[in-house]
Structures are given as structure tokens and as C-alpha cells.
Coordinates of C-alpha atoms in Angstrom, one line a residue:
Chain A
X131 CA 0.0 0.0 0.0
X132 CA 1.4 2.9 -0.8
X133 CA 1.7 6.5 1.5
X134 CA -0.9 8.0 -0.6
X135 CA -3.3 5.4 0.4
X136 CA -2.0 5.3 4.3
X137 CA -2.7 8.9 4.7
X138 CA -5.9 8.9 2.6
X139 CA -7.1 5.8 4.7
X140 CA -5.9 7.8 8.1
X141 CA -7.5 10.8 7.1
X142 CA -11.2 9.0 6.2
X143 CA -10.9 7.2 9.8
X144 CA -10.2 10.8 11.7
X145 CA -12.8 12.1 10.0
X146 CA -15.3 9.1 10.6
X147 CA -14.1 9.9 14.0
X148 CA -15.0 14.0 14.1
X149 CA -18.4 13.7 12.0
X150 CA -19.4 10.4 13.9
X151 CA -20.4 8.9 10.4
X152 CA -19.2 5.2 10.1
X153 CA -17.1 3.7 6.6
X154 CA -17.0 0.6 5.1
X155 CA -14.6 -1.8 6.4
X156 CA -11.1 -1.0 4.7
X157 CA -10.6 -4.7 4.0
X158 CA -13.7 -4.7 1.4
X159 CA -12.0 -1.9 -0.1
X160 CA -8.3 -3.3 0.4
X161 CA -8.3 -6.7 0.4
X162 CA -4.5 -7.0 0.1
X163 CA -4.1 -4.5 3.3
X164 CA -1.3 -5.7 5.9
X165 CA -1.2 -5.4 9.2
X166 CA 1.4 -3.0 8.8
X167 CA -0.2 -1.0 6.8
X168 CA -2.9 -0.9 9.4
X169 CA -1.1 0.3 12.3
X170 CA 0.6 3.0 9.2
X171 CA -2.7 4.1 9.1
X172 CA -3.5 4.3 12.8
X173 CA -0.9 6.6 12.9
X174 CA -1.8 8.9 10.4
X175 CA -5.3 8.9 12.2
X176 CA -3.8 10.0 15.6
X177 CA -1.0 12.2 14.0
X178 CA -4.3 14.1 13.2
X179 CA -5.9 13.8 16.9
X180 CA -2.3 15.5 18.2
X181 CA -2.4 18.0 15.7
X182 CA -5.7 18.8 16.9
X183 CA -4.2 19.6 20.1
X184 CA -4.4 15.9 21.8
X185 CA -1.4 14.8 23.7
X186 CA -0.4 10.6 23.8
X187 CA -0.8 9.5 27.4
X188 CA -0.9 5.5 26.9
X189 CA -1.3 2.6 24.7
X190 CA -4.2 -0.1 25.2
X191 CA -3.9 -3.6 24.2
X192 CA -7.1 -5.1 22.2
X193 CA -7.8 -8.9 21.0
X194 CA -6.4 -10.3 23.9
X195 CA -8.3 -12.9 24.4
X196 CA -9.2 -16.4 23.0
X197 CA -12.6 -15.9 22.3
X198 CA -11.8 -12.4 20.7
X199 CA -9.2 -13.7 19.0
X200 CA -11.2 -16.5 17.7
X201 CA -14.0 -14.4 16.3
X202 CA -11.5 -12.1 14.3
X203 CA -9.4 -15.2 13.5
X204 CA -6.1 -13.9 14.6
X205 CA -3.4 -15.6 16.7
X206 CA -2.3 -12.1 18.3
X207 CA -3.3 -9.0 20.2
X208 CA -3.4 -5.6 18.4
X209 CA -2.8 -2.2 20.0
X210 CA -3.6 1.4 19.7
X211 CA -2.9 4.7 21.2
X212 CA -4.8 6.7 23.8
X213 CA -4.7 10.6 23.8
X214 CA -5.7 13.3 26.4
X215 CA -9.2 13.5 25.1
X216 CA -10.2 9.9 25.9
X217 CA -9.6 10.0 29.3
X218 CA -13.1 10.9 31.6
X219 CA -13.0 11.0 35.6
X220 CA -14.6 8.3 37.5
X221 CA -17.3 9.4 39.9
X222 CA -18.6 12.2 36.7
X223 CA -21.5 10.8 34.5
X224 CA -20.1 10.0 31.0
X225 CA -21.7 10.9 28.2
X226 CA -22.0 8.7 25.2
X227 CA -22.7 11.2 22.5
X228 CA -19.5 11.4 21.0
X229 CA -19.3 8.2 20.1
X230 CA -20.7 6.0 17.5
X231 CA -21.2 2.5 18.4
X232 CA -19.9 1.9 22.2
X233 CA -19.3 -1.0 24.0
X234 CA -17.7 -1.0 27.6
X235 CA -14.9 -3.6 28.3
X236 CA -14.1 -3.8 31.7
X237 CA -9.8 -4.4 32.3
X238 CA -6.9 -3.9 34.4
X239 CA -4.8 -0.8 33.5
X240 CA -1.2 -0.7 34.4
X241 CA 1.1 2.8 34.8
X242 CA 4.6 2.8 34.3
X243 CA 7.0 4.3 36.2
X244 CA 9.9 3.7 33.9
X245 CA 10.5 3.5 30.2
X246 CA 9.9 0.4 28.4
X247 CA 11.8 0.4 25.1
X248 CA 11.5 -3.3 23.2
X249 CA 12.4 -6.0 21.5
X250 CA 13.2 -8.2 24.3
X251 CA 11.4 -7.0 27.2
X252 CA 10.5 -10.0 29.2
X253 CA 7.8 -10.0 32.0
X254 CA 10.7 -9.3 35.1
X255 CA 11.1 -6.1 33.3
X256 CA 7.4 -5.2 33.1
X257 CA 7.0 -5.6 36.5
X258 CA 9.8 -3.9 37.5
X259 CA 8.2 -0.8 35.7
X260 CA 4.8 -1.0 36.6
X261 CA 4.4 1.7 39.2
X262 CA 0.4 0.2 40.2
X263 CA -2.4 -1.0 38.4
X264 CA -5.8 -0.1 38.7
X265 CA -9.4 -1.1 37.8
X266 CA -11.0 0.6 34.9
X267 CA -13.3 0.4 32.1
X268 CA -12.5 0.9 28.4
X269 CA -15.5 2.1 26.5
X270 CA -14.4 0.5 22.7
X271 CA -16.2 2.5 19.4
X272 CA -15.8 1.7 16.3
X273 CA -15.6 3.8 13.2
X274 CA -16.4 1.3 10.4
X275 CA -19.8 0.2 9.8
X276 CA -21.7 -2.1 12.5
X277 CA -18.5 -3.1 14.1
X278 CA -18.0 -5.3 10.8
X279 CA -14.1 -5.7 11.7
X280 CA -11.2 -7.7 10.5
X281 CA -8.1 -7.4 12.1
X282 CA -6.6 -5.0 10.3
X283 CA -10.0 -2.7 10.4
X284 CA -9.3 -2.5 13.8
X285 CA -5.9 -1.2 13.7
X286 CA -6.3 1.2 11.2
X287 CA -9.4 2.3 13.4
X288 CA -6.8 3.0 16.6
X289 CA -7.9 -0.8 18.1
X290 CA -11.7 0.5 18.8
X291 CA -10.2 2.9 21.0
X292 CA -13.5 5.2 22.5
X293 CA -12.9 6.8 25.8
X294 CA -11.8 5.2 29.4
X295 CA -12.5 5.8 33.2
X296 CA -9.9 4.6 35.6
X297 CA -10.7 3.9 39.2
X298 CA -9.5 5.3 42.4
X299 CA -8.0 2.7 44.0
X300 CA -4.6 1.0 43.0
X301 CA -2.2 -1.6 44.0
X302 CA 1.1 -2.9 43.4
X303 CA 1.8 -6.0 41.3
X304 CA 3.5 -7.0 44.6
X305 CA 0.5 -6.5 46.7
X306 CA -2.3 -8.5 44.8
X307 CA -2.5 -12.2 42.5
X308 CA -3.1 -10.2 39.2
X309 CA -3.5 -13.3 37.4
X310 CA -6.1 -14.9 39.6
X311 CA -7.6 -11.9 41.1
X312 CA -11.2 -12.2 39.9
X313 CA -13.7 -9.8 37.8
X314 CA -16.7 -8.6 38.0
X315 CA -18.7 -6.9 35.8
X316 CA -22.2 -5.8 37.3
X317 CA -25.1 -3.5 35.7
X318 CA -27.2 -1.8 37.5
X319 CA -26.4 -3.0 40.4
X320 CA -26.9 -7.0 38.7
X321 CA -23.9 -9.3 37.8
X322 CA -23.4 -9.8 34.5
X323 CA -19.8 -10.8 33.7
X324 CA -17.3 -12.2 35.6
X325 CA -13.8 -13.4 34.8
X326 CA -9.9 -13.3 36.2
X327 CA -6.7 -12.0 34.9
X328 CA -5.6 -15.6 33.5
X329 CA -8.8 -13.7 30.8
X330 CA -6.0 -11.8 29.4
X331 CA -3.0 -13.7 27.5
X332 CA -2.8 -16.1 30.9
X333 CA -2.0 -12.7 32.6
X334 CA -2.8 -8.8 32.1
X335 CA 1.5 -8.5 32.4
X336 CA 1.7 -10.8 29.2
X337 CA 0.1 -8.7 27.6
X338 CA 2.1 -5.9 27.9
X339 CA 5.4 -7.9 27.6
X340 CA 4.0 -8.0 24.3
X341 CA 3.4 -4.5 23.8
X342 CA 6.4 -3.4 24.3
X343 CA 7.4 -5.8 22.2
X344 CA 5.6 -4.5 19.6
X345 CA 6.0 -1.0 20.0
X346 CA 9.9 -1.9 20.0
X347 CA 10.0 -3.3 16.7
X348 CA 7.5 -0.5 15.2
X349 CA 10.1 2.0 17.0
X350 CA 7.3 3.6 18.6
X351 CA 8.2 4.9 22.2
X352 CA 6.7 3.1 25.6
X353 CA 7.1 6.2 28.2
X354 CA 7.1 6.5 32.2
X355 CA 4.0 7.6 33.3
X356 CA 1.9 6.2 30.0
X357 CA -1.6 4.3 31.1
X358 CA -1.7 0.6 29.6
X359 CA -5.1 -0.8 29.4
X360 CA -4.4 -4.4 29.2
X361 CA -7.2 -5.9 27.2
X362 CA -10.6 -6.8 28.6
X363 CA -11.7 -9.3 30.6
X364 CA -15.2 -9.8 29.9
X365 CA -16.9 -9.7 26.8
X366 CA -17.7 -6.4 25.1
X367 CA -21.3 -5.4 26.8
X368 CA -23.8 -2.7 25.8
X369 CA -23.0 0.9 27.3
X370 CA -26.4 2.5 27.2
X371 CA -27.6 6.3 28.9
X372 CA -28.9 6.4 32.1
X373 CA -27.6 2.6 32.6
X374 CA -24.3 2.3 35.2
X375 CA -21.4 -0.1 35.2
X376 CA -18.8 -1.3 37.9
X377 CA -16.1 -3.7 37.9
X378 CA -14.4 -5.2 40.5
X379 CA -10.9 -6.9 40.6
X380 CA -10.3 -9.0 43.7
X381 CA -7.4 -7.4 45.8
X382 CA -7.7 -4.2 43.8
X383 CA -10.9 -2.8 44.1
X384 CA -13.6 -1.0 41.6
X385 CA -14.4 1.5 39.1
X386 CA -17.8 2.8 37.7
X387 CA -18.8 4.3 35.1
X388 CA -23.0 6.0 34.9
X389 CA -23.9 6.6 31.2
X390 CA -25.6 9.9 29.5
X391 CA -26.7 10.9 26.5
Chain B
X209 CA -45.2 -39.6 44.4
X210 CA -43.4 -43.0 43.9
X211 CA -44.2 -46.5 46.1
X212 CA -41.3 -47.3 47.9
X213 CA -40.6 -50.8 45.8
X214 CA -40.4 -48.3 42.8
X215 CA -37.5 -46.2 44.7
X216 CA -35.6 -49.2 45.9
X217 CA -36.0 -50.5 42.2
X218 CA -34.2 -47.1 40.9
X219 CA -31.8 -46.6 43.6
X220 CA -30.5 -50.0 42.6
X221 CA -30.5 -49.1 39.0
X222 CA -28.6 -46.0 39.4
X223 CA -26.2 -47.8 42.4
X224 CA -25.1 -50.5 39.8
X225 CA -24.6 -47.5 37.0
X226 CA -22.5 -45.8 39.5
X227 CA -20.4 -48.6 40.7
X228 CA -20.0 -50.4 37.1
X229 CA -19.3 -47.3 35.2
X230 CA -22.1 -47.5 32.9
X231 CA -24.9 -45.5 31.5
X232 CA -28.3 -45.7 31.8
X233 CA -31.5 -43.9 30.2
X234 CA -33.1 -41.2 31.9
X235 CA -35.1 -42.4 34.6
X236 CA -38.3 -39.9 33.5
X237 CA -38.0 -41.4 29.9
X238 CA -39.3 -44.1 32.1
X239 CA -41.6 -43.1 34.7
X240 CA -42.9 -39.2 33.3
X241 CA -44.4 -38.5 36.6
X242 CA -41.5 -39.0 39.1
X243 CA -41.0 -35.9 41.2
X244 CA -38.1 -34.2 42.6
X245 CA -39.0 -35.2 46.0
X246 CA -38.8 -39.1 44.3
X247 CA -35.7 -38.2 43.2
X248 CA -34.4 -37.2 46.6
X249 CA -36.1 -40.1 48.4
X250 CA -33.3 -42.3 45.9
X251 CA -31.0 -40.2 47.3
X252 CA -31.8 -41.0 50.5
X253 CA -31.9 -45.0 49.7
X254 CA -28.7 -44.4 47.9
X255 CA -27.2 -42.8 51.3
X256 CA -28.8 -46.0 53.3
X257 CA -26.8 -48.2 51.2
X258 CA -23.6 -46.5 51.2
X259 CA -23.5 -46.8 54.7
X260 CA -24.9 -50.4 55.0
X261 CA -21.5 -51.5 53.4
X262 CA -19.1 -49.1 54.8
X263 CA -19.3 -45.7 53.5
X264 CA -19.1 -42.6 55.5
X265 CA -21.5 -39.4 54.5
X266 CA -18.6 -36.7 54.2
X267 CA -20.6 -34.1 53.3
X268 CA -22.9 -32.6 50.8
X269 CA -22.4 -30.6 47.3
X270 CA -24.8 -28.0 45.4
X271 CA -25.1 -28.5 41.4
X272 CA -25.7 -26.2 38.7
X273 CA -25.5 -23.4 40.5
X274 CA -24.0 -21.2 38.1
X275 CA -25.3 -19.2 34.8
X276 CA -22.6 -21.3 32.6
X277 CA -23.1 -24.6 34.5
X278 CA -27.2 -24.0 33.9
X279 CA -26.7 -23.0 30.4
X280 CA -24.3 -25.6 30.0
X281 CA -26.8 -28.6 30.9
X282 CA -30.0 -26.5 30.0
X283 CA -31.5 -26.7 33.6
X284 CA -32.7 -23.0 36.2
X285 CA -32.2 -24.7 39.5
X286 CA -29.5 -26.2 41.4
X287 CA -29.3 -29.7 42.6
X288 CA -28.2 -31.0 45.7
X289 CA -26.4 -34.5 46.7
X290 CA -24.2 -36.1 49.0
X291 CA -20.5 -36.5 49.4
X292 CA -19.1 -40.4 50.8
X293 CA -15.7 -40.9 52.0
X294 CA -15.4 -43.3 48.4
X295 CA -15.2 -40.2 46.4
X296 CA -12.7 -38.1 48.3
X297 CA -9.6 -38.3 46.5
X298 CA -5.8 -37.1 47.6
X299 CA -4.5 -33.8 46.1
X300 CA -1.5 -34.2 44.0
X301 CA -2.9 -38.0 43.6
X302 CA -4.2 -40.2 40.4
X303 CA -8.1 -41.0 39.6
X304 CA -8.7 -44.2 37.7
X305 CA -10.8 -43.0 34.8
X306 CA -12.1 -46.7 33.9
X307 CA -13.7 -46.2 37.2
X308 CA -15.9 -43.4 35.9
X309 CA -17.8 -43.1 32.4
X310 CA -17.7 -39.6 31.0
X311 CA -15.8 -37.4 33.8
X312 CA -15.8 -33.4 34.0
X313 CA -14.0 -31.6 36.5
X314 CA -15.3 -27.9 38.1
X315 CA -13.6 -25.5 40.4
X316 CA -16.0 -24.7 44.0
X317 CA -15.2 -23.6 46.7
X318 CA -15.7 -25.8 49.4
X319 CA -17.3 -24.8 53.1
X320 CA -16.7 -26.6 56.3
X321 CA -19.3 -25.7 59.4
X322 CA -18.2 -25.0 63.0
X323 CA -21.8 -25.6 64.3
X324 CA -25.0 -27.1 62.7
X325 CA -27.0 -25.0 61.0
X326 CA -30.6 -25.3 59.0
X327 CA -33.6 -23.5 58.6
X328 CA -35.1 -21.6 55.1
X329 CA -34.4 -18.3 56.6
X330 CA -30.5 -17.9 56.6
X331 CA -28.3 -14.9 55.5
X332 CA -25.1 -14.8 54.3
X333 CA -23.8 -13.6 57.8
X334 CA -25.6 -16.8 59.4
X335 CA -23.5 -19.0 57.0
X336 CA -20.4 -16.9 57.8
X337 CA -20.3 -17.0 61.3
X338 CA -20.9 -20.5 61.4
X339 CA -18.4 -21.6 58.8
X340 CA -14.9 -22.9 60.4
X341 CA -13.1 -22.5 57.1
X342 CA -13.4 -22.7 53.4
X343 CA -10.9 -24.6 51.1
X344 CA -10.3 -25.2 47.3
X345 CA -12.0 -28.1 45.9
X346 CA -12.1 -29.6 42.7
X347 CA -15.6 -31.8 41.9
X348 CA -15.6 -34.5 39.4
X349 CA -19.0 -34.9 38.1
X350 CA -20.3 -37.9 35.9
X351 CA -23.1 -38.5 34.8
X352 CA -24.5 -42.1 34.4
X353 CA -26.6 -40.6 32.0
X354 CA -25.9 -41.4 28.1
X355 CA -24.2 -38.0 26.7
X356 CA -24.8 -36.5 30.4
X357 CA -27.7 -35.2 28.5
X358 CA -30.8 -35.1 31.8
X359 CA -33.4 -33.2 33.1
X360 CA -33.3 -32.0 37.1
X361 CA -35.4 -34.8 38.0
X362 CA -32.8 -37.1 36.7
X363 CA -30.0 -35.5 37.8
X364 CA -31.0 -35.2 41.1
X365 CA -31.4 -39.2 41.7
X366 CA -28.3 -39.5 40.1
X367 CA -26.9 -37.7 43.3
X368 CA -26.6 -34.7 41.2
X369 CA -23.7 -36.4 38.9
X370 CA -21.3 -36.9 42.1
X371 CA -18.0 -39.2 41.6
X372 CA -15.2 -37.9 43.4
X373 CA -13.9 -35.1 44.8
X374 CA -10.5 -33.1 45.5
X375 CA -9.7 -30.9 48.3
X376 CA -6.5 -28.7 48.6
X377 CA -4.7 -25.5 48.4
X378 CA -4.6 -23.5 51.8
X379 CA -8.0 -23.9 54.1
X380 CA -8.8 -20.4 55.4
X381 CA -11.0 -18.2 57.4
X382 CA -13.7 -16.7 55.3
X383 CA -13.4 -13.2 57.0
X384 CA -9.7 -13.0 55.6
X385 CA -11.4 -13.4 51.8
X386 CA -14.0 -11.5 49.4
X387 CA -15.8 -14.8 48.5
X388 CA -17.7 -12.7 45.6
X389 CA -13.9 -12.2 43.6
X390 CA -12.1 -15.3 43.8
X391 CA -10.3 -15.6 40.7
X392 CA -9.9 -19.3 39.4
X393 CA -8.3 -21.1 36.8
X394 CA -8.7 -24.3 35.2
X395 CA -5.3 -25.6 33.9
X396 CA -5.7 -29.2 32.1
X397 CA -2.1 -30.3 31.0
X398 CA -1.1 -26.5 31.3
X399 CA -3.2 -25.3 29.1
X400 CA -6.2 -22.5 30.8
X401 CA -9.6 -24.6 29.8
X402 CA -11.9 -22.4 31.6
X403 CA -11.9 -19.3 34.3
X404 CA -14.0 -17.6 36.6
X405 CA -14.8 -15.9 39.6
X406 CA -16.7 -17.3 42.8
X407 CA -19.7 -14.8 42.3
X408 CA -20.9 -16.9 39.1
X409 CA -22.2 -19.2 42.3
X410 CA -25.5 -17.5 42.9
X411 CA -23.6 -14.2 43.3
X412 CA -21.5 -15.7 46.6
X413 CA -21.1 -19.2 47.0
X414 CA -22.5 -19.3 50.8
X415 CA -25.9 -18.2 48.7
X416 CA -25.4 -21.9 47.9
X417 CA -25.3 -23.0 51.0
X418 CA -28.7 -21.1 51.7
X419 CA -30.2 -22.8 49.3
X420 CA -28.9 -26.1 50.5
X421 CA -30.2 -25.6 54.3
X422 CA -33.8 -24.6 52.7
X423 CA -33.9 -27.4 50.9
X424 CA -32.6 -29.9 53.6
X425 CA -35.5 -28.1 55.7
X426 CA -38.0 -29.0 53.4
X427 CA -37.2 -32.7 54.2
X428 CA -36.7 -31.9 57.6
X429 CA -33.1 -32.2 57.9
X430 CA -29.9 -29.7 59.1
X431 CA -26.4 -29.1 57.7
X432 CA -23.9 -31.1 60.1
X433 CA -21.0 -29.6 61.4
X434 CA -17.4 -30.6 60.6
X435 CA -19.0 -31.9 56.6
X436 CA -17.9 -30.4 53.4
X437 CA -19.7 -28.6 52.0
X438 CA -19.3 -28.2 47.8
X439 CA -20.9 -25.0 46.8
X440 CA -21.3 -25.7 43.2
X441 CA -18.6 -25.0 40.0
X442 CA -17.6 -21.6 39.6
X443 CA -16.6 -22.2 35.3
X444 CA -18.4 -24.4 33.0
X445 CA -17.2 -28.4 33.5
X446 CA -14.0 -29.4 31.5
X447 CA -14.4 -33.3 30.0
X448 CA -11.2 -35.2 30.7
X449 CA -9.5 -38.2 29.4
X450 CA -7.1 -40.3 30.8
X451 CA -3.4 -38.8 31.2
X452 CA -4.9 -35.3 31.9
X453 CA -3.4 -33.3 34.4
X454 CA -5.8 -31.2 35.9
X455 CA -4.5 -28.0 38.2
X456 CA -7.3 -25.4 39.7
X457 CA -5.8 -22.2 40.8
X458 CA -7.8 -20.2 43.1
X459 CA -6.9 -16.2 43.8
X460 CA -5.3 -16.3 47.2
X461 CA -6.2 -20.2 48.2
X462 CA -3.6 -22.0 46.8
X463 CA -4.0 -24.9 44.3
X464 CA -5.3 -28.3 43.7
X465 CA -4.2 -30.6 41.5
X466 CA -4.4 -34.3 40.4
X467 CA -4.1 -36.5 37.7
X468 CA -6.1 -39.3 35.7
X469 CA -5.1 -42.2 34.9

């Protein structure tokens, strides 16, 4: 694919993003798209978000698990980049107008202390820069049409990224069993999901091992103080106005999230 | 409501189906009009005759107490049965599969009383503060029925699919835990079959136990001190063959683990 094409493609997705109207997938269009390609055109998409005055302040991690993986038929997660607009504060009512087609995902989200800079990260060195982790809740979107995505789709699209909420309570990675610390995802009040780290690639700090993997051999840069969102543990629910959601991770404690127009 | 010649009749049926390893056809394929409380009345000869040649009543377990385990065997209320000192079986020990005819293991969490309790009116605090400790436990359920395809009626004189049971990991005082977010894993050769957390049991597993007093009520009966108590899966059941390796890993418990062979 050539750059014409990346930063046509990149520039159709940012604007699917500003005008809230959805496009075809790009692999109808492109049926010969790579995956490279697709994170080329994810960051011609966000290169537009920062020049509209959005700062990077983390990655998330998407597809992590088997069953996602399954449905999209990939053997791998994906990433994509979250920016200073997507972040909302717990405890304030969300509102879900900006977005197209949400979805709420609830996950473990992990802030670094220290720079992670791959290929050959390994899961001692994630650890050792984890600063705490903390409960939170990804709310996924998706720019192309009824969530009709292949892999690449999804990449180009910045991995579903919507908006996120983090919760007020953290730990350290030495202070709870990440792995086995369950999940649960209630509505209203009314349990709906439930779930434990193992969810995630065997364990939420696998996933990131593989991120900064990944970001390593794109040479993209994994910063101190960036937010990770891991990849979610339950399945992708319905976020819907006036409706509220919490999770709660064993050891770690919960976030919520109340939906408005 | 079933003559008492009828019972005996059944409980032998499903006695030699346990003990030979074999399957049988539902027994309301049979007799359409057989009751739960028939069923439970088999349980009760079954019990007779476990004792008359040796057994010991170790305690009791709850079935189908979970959405996944419901969905999974297409059935809205749990089952109860009882627990013999034949079907305990040491952690890190084998099972002899020929013994059994389709086995699936499930995580619980198992309860152990420090005084009798019974009655249809208990809370969770009531089951709480008479609870000594609780303890990992792995259940291996078979059915004697062909495909373990049943209804509840059927079920329940099977004893609720009971074969044998594994306890292990670290006992511990229920205050010390948040029984709703256990985290657990279901490892089978090393590879994570299924996951959950202990809410999927009615929301918290001593719900379970609730249920179980009410029900023992209704046939005049307590739960006994010093029993175990299984408070029903927490995932869906895996199936196993022989040579597995099963290993359940519960958030903060420990682990149990066996093989079959």
C-alpha cells in the first residue's frame, strides 16, 4: 500500500471519528491490506488527533483474548494509542454522545513508572516498571460500519479505542494475584460478567510484555507515566444512557462508570 | 409420588450405574411422573446403602449453580447430593478414569461448618459466622446418563452427577477473603480450559449454602458440622480423558491438583 493510500485511509478514519459517520470496512476496499499497513494508518489517524491539540498519554492492548481472538481469527493481540481527550474521571457521568457505536470492556490498567523500550522486554522487566495498576473500564467504538471488523479494520481504526475511566484505587503488582484476582462486571447493580486476569493472554503483564514488544520493533516509544489498558476481561457489553457499570478486581478494588446521552 | 418398591428399584439401578461405570436412560423417559421429591427419596436410599457397606457421608455438594453450568446442561435450579468418603480423593494424587464413564472436573469452593446450622431463613452472615473455614476443591462430576444429556429430576437421583472429589490449596478463614472475587483457573495439561470468579455461584457461594439448608429443611433435615460442603462450579465443567493433568488455581487459596489415569 502505498503512503498516498495510508494517509488517505488515516485521514477518512479521523474524519469518521470528528463527524461520527461510520465507513465501510477497509478490507472490502483493500483486500490486500497488511497489518502494517494498518497500524501506518493508525498513525496517520492519531498524527491528526495531536495536531488537533491531543497529547499521547498511553497505549491499550485489544484482542487479547481467546474468544476475541477466535471471532477475528487472529493468533495475536493488536494495540492502539490513547490521547488526552479519551480519558473521563470516574465518579462524573459519562456521556456517550461522541461516540458512534460503544461498547464497555471492563480491564486492568497498568502505569509505568519507567520507560519500556523493546524487542526483548520479558515479563521481570514489566514488573519492575509497573508503578500500580488499577481497575477501569475501556468504552471500545468503532468507526467502520456495524462493528463489521477484521483485524486490520481495527488497527487502522486505533484498536476500537472510545474513551476510558480509571478507578481510584490501585495496587502494586506486589500487593495483589493479578493473574487470579477475579472480575466482576455488574449492571445496575446486577452481575453480569465475571472473569480473572488468566482472561487476558494467561495474565494482564503478558500482555504488555507483548506490547512493548511490539512498540519496539514499530520503534514507537513506551514512556514512564503512559496508562496501559491491558485488554478486557469480559466480553464487550452494551454501554447505554442512564444505565451504570462497575467492575471489581479481587485485591484491587472498583471502578464505575454511569452513562448519559 | 413413587411406592417405595419403585424407589428401591431405581436406587439399585442408578447404584449399579454408578459402581459399574455404565450408562443408563433417563429415569423420566421411564416413569414421566417422578417428582423431585422421588428423586431425593433415591437419594436418601442411595445414602442408606452407602452406609450399610461401609461408607461414610462426608458431606454434601450443590449442582448447577451457576449461569454457565445452567446454560451448560440446559436446567434454572440447582441440585443438591451427597459427598461419601469413596469419592474423596488425595490432592497431587491419580483418579482411575475406567472407574468413571464420561468425567468433567469444576472448580468450588468448598465450606466446612463449625456448628450445625438449618432452617429456610438464613443470610449470608448466618452462613459466615458458622463456617470454620473454606478450602479449594475440585468436583468430578459424571453423569450415568448417556451424553450427560438429563433433566433435574434425573439428575437429582443420580446424586446430582457426584463421583469424586478433591480438596487442597490452603484452608482459610472466610473473613480473611472476598468470596464474591475469587479468581480461578482451570489448567488441564497446562493449558487454561476455563476461568471464573466465585460470584458466578449465585452471586457468593454461601448463597449456595442457603439454598442447600432450605432445601434440607423441606425434608426436615440440618447441615452437620465438621461436613464439606461443595458450593457448586464456579466455570463451565471441563471433560477429561485419561493422562490429563488437571491444576485449579484459586486467587489467594492455593492450588489443587491431580491427575487421571
Amino acid at each position: 500500500m502505498n503512503s498516498e493510500k495510508i494517509i488517505k485511509y488515516g485521514a477518512e478514519l479521523y474524519s469518521a471519528f470528528s463527524s461520527q459517520q461510520t465507513v465501510l470496512p477497509l478490507t472490502e476496499r483493500e483486500p490486500s491490506i497488511t497489518i502494517e499497513n494498518a497500524y501506518a494508518i493508525q498513525q496517520e489517524m492519531i498524527r491528526l488527533r495531536l495536531a488537533n491539540g491531543e497529547r499521547i498519554i498511553g497505549k491499550k492492548i485489544g484482542v487479547t483474548s481467546r474468544a476475541m481472538q477466535d471471532l477475528i481469527k487472529v493468533n495475536q493481540p493488536d494495540f492502539g494509542q490513547l490521547t488526552s481527550a479519551m480519558l473521563m474521571d470516574e465518579g462524573q457521568p459519562v456521556s456517550l454522545s461522541g461516540l458512534i457505536q460503544p461498547k464497555a470492556e471492563a480491564e486492568v490498567a497498568f502505569v509505568l513508572k519507567e520507560d519500556l523500550a523493546g524487542p526483548g522486554i520479558t515479563a521481570i522487566d514489566v514488573i519492575r516498571a509497573t508503578d500500580y495498576v488499577v481497575p477501569c473500564f475501556e468504552i471500545v467504538d468503532s468507526r467502520i460500519k456495524d462493528w463489521k471488523i477484521s483485524i486490520q479494520d481495527t488497527i487502522a481504526d486505533n484498536a476500537s479505542c472510545g474513551i476510558f475511566v480509571l478507578g481510584k484505587t490501585r495496587a502494586k503488582l506486589t500487593d495483589l494475584d493479578l493473574n487470579l484476582a477475579g472480575m466482576l462486571l455488574e449492571r445496575n447493580g446486577k452481575l453480569e460478567q465475571y472473569a480473572c486476569g488468566a482472561a487476558v493472554q494467561g495474565g494482564p503483564v503478558n500482555a504488555v510484555v507483548w506490547l512493548a514488544n511490539t512498540l519496539g520493533k514499530l520503534g514507537l516509544p513506551f514512556k514512564k507515566g503512559e496508562i496501559i489498558l491491558s485488554g478486557s476481561q469480559s466480553s464487550l457489553v452494551p454501554a447505554i444512557p442512564g444505565e451504570t457499570l462497575r467492575c471489581t478486581v479481587g485485591g484491587l478494588g472498583s471502578c464505575e462508570i454511569q452513562f448519559e446521552d | 409420588m413413587m411406592n417405595i418398591e419403585t424407589i428401591n428399584a431405581l436406587t439399585s439401578r442408578v447404584l449399579m450405574a454408578q459402581d459399574s461405570a455404565t450408562t443408563i436412560t433417563k429415569l423420566t423417559d421411564e416413569f414421566p411422573s417422578m417428582t423431585m421429591a422421588d428423586s431425593y427419596d433415591i437419594q436418601d436410599e442411595l445414602c442408606r446403602r452407602w452406609v450399610a457397606r461401609g461408607d461414610r457421608i462426608t458431606g454434601m455438594k450443590a449442582g448447577l449453580t451457576s449461569r454457565a453450568k445452567m446454560l451448560q446442561m440446559g436446567v434454572d435450579e440447582p441440585s443438591f447430593g451427597f459427598l461419601t468418603s469413596a469419592m474423596a480423593c488425595p490432592e497431587s494424587g491419580k483418579i482411575q478414569i475406567d472407574e468413571l464413564v464420561h468425567p468433567r472436573v469444576e472448580a468450588e469452593i468448598g465450606f466446612v461448618l463449625k456448628r450445625e446450622i438449618g432452617g429456610d431463613h438464613l443470610s449470608i452472615d448466618d452462613v459466615m459466622a458458622a463456617t470454620d473455614f473454606v478450602i479449594p476443591a475440585v468436583e468430578i462430576i459424571d453423569s450415568r446418563y448417556e451424553k450427560f444429556k438429563f433433566d433435574l429430576i434425573s439428575v437429582i437421583a443420580d446424586n446430582g452427577s457426584s463421583s469424586r472429589y478433591v480438596t487442597g490449596g490452603r484452608p482459610m478463614d472466610p473473613r480473611n477473603l472476598d468470596l464474591c472475587s475469587i479468581g480461578v483457573v482451570i489448567e488441564c495439561n497446562g493449558d487454561i480450559e476455563e476461568l471464573g470468579a466465585s460470584a458466578a455461584v449465585l452471586d457468593h457461594p454461601a448463597n449456595s449454602i442457603i439454598m442447600l439448608a432450605a432445601h434440607l429443611h423441606s425434608r426436615g433435615a440440618r447441615l452437620p458440622a465438621g461436613q464439606l460442603i461443595l458450593t457448586g462450579g464456579i466455570t463451565a465443567a471441563v471433560a477429561v480423558q485419561k493422562g490429563d493433568v488437571i491444576n485449579a488455581r484459586f486467587q489467594n487459596m492455593g492450588s489443587v491438583s491431580f491427575r487421571f489415569v
